[in-house]
Short mmCIF file of the N, C-alpha and C atoms (twelve columns), coordinates in Angstrom:
data_MODEL
# 
_entry.id   MODEL 
# 
loop_
_atom_site.group_PDB 
_atom_site.id 
_atom_site.type_symbol 
_atom_site.label_atom_id 
_atom_site.label_alt_id 
_atom_site.label_comp_id 
_atom_site.label_asym_id 
_atom_site.label_seq_id 
_atom_site.Cartn_x 
_atom_site.Cartn_y 
_atom_site.Cartn_z 
_atom_site.pdbx_PDB_model_num 
ATOM 1   N N  . MET A 1  15.264  19.607 -75.413 1 
ATOM 2   C CA . MET A 1  14.099  19.669 -75.689 1 
ATOM 3   C C  . MET A 1  13.346  20.172 -76.952 1 
ATOM 4   N N  . ALA A 2  12.197  19.611 -77.595 1 
ATOM 5   C CA . ALA A 2  12.249  19.621 -79.227 1 
ATOM 6   C C  . ALA A 2  11.872  20.169 -79.750 1 
ATOM 7   N N  . GLU A 3  12.185  20.976 -80.795 1 
ATOM 8   C CA . GLU A 3  11.376  22.347 -81.108 1 
ATOM 9   C C  . GLU A 3  10.067  22.599 -81.136 1 
ATOM 10  N N  . ASP A 4  9.491   21.453 -81.109 1 
ATOM 11  C CA . ASP A 4  8.100   21.226 -82.241 1 
ATOM 12  C C  . ASP A 4  6.884   21.100 -80.181 1 
ATOM 13  N N  . THR A 5  8.398   20.940 -79.245 1 
ATOM 14  C CA . THR A 5  6.682   20.892 -78.286 1 
ATOM 15  C C  . THR A 5  7.572   22.158 -77.253 1 
ATOM 16  N N  . ILE A 6  6.694   22.206 -76.282 1 
ATOM 17  C CA . ILE A 6  7.566   22.943 -75.215 1 
ATOM 18  C C  . ILE A 6  7.063   22.486 -73.476 1 
ATOM 19  N N  . THR A 7  8.018   23.063 -72.467 1 
ATOM 20  C CA . THR A 7  7.619   22.390 -70.959 1 
ATOM 21  C C  . THR A 7  6.878   23.127 -70.499 1 
ATOM 22  N N  . THR A 8  5.621   22.421 -69.980 1 
ATOM 23  C CA . THR A 8  5.289   23.720 -68.445 1 
ATOM 24  C C  . THR A 8  4.754   22.857 -67.795 1 
ATOM 25  N N  . GLU A 9  3.858   23.113 -66.665 1 
ATOM 26  C CA . GLU A 9  3.406   22.262 -65.264 1 
ATOM 27  C C  . GLU A 9  1.936   22.143 -65.217 1 
ATOM 28  N N  . ASP A 10 2.221   20.343 -64.969 1 
ATOM 29  C CA . ASP A 10 1.041   19.742 -64.906 1 
ATOM 30  C C  . ASP A 10 0.129   20.153 -63.376 1 
ATOM 31  N N  . PRO A 11 -0.678  21.288 -63.674 1 
ATOM 32  C CA . PRO A 11 -1.889  22.100 -62.556 1 
ATOM 33  C C  . PRO A 11 -1.584  20.517 -61.781 1 
ATOM 34  N N  . ILE A 12 -1.773  19.345 -61.996 1 
ATOM 35  C CA . ILE A 12 -2.602  18.532 -61.061 1 
ATOM 36  C C  . ILE A 12 -1.589  17.866 -60.426 1 
ATOM 37  N N  . THR A 13 -0.455  17.691 -61.009 1 
ATOM 38  C CA . THR A 13 0.834   16.998 -60.245 1 
ATOM 39  C C  . THR A 13 2.107   18.066 -59.474 1 
ATOM 40  N N  . GLY A 14 2.101   18.815 -60.786 1 
ATOM 41  C CA . GLY A 14 3.075   20.068 -60.279 1 
ATOM 42  C C  . GLY A 14 3.990   19.445 -60.954 1 
ATOM 43  N N  . ASP A 15 4.283   18.312 -61.675 1 
ATOM 44  C CA . ASP A 15 5.953   17.714 -62.694 1 
ATOM 45  C C  . ASP A 15 5.605   18.446 -63.698 1 
ATOM 46  N N  . GLU A 16 6.873   18.347 -64.683 1 
ATOM 47  C CA . GLU A 16 6.733   18.755 -65.606 1 
ATOM 48  C C  . GLU A 16 6.223   18.100 -67.193 1 
ATOM 49  N N  . ILE A 17 5.377   18.366 -67.786 1 
ATOM 50  C CA . ILE A 17 5.543   18.146 -69.531 1 
ATOM 51  C C  . ILE A 17 5.599   18.618 -70.294 1 
ATOM 52  N N  . GLU A 18 5.580   17.278 -71.579 1 
ATOM 53  C CA . GLU A 18 5.819   18.655 -72.916 1 
ATOM 54  C C  . GLU A 18 4.039   18.657 -73.300 1 
ATOM 55  N N  . ILE A 19 4.758   19.263 -74.023 1 
ATOM 56  C CA . ILE A 19 2.467   19.302 -75.013 1 
ATOM 57  C C  . ILE A 19 3.316   20.081 -76.104 1 
ATOM 58  N N  . PRO A 20 2.408   20.717 -76.899 1 
ATOM 59  C CA . PRO A 20 2.624   20.893 -78.452 1 
ATOM 60  C C  . PRO A 20 3.361   22.343 -78.068 1 
ATOM 61  N N  . ALA A 21 4.206   22.779 -79.056 1 
ATOM 62  C CA . ALA A 21 4.682   24.099 -79.307 1 
ATOM 63  C C  . ALA A 21 2.759   25.320 -79.449 1 
ATOM 64  N N  . ASP A 22 2.639   24.941 -80.421 1 
ATOM 65  C CA . ASP A 22 1.234   25.194 -81.188 1 
ATOM 66  C C  . ASP A 22 0.053   25.403 -80.719 1 
ATOM 67  N N  . VAL A 23 -0.288  25.057 -79.683 1 
ATOM 68  C CA . VAL A 23 -1.659  24.505 -78.578 1 
ATOM 69  C C  . VAL A 23 -2.438  26.485 -78.374 1 
ATOM 70  N N  . GLU A 24 -3.415  26.831 -78.355 1 
ATOM 71  C CA . GLU A 24 -4.451  27.690 -78.257 1 
ATOM 72  C C  . GLU A 24 -4.840  28.338 -76.793 1 
ATOM 73  N N  . VAL A 25 -5.262  28.954 -76.372 1 
ATOM 74  C CA . VAL A 25 -5.802  29.530 -75.419 1 
ATOM 75  C C  . VAL A 25 -7.178  29.206 -75.551 1 
ATOM 76  N N  . GLY A 26 -7.633  27.912 -74.753 1 
ATOM 77  C CA . GLY A 26 -9.085  27.610 -74.726 1 
ATOM 78  C C  . GLY A 26 -9.266  26.052 -75.342 1 
ATOM 79  N N  . GLU A 27 -7.680  25.238 -75.766 1 
ATOM 80  C CA . GLU A 27 -7.344  24.532 -76.058 1 
ATOM 81  C C  . GLU A 27 -7.451  23.170 -75.213 1 
ATOM 82  N N  . ILE A 28 -8.500  22.121 -74.690 1 
ATOM 83  C CA . ILE A 28 -8.238  21.261 -74.311 1 
ATOM 84  C C  . ILE A 28 -6.728  20.496 -74.254 1 
ATOM 85  N N  . ILE A 29 -5.605  19.136 -73.649 1 
ATOM 86  C CA . ILE A 29 -4.705  18.285 -74.024 1 
ATOM 87  C C  . ILE A 29 -5.068  17.318 -72.669 1 
ATOM 88  N N  . ASP A 30 -4.601  16.457 -73.251 1 
ATOM 89  C CA . ASP A 30 -4.802  14.548 -71.955 1 
ATOM 90  C C  . ASP A 30 -3.565  15.198 -71.614 1 
ATOM 91  N N  . SER A 31 -3.373  15.036 -69.865 1 
ATOM 92  C CA . SER A 31 -1.931  15.460 -69.396 1 
ATOM 93  C C  . SER A 31 -1.440  13.383 -69.385 1 
ATOM 94  N N  . PRO A 32 -0.399  13.436 -70.594 1 
ATOM 95  C CA . PRO A 32 0.346   13.256 -69.912 1 
ATOM 96  C C  . PRO A 32 1.120   12.167 -68.988 1 
ATOM 97  N N  . ILE A 33 0.872   12.557 -67.456 1 
ATOM 98  C CA . ILE A 33 0.742   11.986 -66.719 1 
ATOM 99  C C  . ILE A 33 -0.637  11.018 -66.188 1 
ATOM 100 N N  . THR A 34 -1.583  12.041 -65.897 1 
ATOM 101 C CA . THR A 34 -2.226  11.639 -65.202 1 
ATOM 102 C C  . THR A 34 -3.566  11.828 -65.968 1 
ATOM 103 N N  . GLY A 35 -3.285  11.975 -66.642 1 
ATOM 104 C CA . GLY A 35 -4.337  11.326 -67.962 1 
ATOM 105 C C  . GLY A 35 -6.337  12.023 -68.042 1 
ATOM 106 N N  . ALA A 36 -6.148  13.508 -67.243 1 
ATOM 107 C CA . ALA A 36 -6.710  14.173 -66.726 1 
ATOM 108 C C  . ALA A 36 -6.573  15.435 -68.201 1 
ATOM 109 N N  . GLU A 37 -8.118  15.555 -68.490 1 
ATOM 110 C CA . GLU A 37 -7.793  16.474 -69.887 1 
ATOM 111 C C  . GLU A 37 -7.806  18.163 -68.820 1 
ATOM 112 N N  . LEU A 38 -6.994  18.982 -69.205 1 
ATOM 113 C CA . LEU A 38 -6.719  19.807 -69.559 1 
ATOM 114 C C  . LEU A 38 -6.427  21.365 -70.419 1 
ATOM 115 N N  . GLU A 39 -7.034  22.668 -69.557 1 
ATOM 116 C CA . GLU A 39 -7.054  23.282 -70.780 1 
ATOM 117 C C  . GLU A 39 -6.257  24.534 -70.966 1 
ATOM 118 N N  . VAL A 40 -5.667  25.205 -71.997 1 
ATOM 119 C CA . VAL A 40 -5.127  26.238 -71.938 1 
ATOM 120 C C  . VAL A 40 -5.078  27.229 -71.831 1 
ATOM 121 N N  . VAL A 41 -4.919  28.097 -70.545 1 
ATOM 122 C CA . VAL A 41 -5.909  29.011 -70.296 1 
ATOM 123 C C  . VAL A 41 -4.668  30.485 -70.368 1 
ATOM 124 N N  . SER A 42 -3.885  30.097 -70.515 1 
ATOM 125 C CA . SER A 42 -2.573  30.971 -71.581 1 
ATOM 126 C C  . SER A 42 -1.827  30.149 -71.416 1 
ATOM 127 N N  . VAL A 43 -0.889  31.541 -73.121 1 
ATOM 128 C CA . VAL A 43 -0.027  30.993 -74.648 1 
ATOM 129 C C  . VAL A 43 1.213   32.153 -73.676 1 
ATOM 130 N N  . ASP A 44 1.293   32.603 -73.127 1 
ATOM 131 C CA . ASP A 44 2.557   33.860 -73.230 1 
ATOM 132 C C  . ASP A 44 2.497   34.064 -71.500 1 
ATOM 133 N N  . PRO A 45 3.106   33.627 -70.601 1 
ATOM 134 C CA . PRO A 45 3.718   32.130 -70.600 1 
ATOM 135 C C  . PRO A 45 2.100   30.939 -70.527 1 
ATOM 136 N N  . VAL A 46 2.451   29.440 -71.598 1 
ATOM 137 C CA . VAL A 46 1.516   28.399 -70.565 1 
ATOM 138 C C  . VAL A 46 1.517   28.521 -69.839 1 
ATOM 139 N N  . VAL A 47 0.230   28.776 -69.790 1 
ATOM 140 C CA . VAL A 47 -0.502  27.846 -68.480 1 
ATOM 141 C C  . VAL A 47 -1.524  26.655 -68.136 1 
ATOM 142 N N  . LEU A 48 -1.514  25.341 -67.815 1 
ATOM 143 C CA . LEU A 48 -2.897  24.869 -67.836 1 
ATOM 144 C C  . LEU A 48 -3.390  24.284 -66.820 1 
ATOM 145 N N  . GLU A 49 -4.709  24.703 -66.768 1 
ATOM 146 C CA . GLU A 49 -5.908  24.756 -65.764 1 
ATOM 147 C C  . GLU A 49 -6.785  23.076 -65.593 1 
ATOM 148 N N  . GLU A 50 -6.828  22.870 -65.178 1 
ATOM 149 C CA . GLU A 50 -8.029  21.249 -64.987 1 
ATOM 150 C C  . GLU A 50 -9.085  21.199 -65.517 1 
ATOM 151 N N  . ALA A 51 -9.885  20.986 -66.585 1 
ATOM 152 C CA . ALA A 51 -10.355 21.253 -67.707 1 
ATOM 153 C C  . ALA A 51 -12.099 21.006 -66.977 1 
ATOM 154 N N  . PRO A 52 -12.620 21.920 -66.574 1 
ATOM 155 C CA . PRO A 52 -13.980 22.103 -66.229 1 
ATOM 156 C C  . PRO A 52 -14.862 20.715 -66.829 1 
ATOM 157 N N  . GLU A 53 -15.325 19.183 -66.283 1 
ATOM 158 C CA . GLU A 53 -16.133 18.603 -66.126 1 
ATOM 159 C C  . GLU A 53 -17.419 19.269 -67.301 1 
ATOM 160 N N  . LEU A 54 -17.428 18.733 -68.541 1 
ATOM 161 C CA . LEU A 54 -18.778 19.142 -68.983 1 
ATOM 162 C C  . LEU A 54 -19.952 18.063 -69.310 1 
ATOM 163 N N  . GLU A 55 -19.963 17.209 -68.727 1 
ATOM 164 C CA . GLU A 55 -21.054 15.702 -68.794 1 
ATOM 165 C C  . GLU A 55 -20.412 14.628 -68.372 1 
ATOM 166 N N  . GLU A 56 -21.157 14.147 -67.958 1 
ATOM 167 C CA . GLU A 56 -20.896 12.869 -66.480 1 
ATOM 168 C C  . GLU A 56 -19.679 12.121 -67.662 1 
ATOM 169 N N  . ASP A 57 -18.961 11.413 -66.509 1 
ATOM 170 C CA . ASP A 57 -18.063 10.372 -67.721 1 
ATOM 171 C C  . ASP A 57 -18.539 9.106  -67.919 1 
ATOM 172 N N  . TRP A 58 -18.055 8.793  -69.134 1 
ATOM 173 C CA . TRP A 58 -19.052 7.680  -69.453 1 
ATOM 174 C C  . TRP A 58 -18.356 6.560  -68.953 1 
ATOM 175 N N  . GLY A 59 -17.389 6.697  -68.403 1 
ATOM 176 C CA . GLY A 59 -16.641 5.231  -67.251 1 
ATOM 177 C C  . GLY A 59 -17.454 4.906  -66.236 1 
ATOM 178 N N  . GLU A 60 -18.362 5.783  -66.069 1 
ATOM 179 C CA . GLU A 60 -19.238 5.658  -64.376 1 
ATOM 180 C C  . GLU A 60 -20.122 4.978  -64.972 1 
# 
């Protein structure tokens, strides 16, 4: 594991993913597995949840 990343669980797939070690609560990151937006809800330990959709998907 690189020093500037941490491993946590993707809440959608359950797979382990690496994210930047300096994430903050409320930060949105993209899942490297699904591409879905994930929200950081805790940093000790790091907990991710699927980010709520605030507007319509631009791809529709």
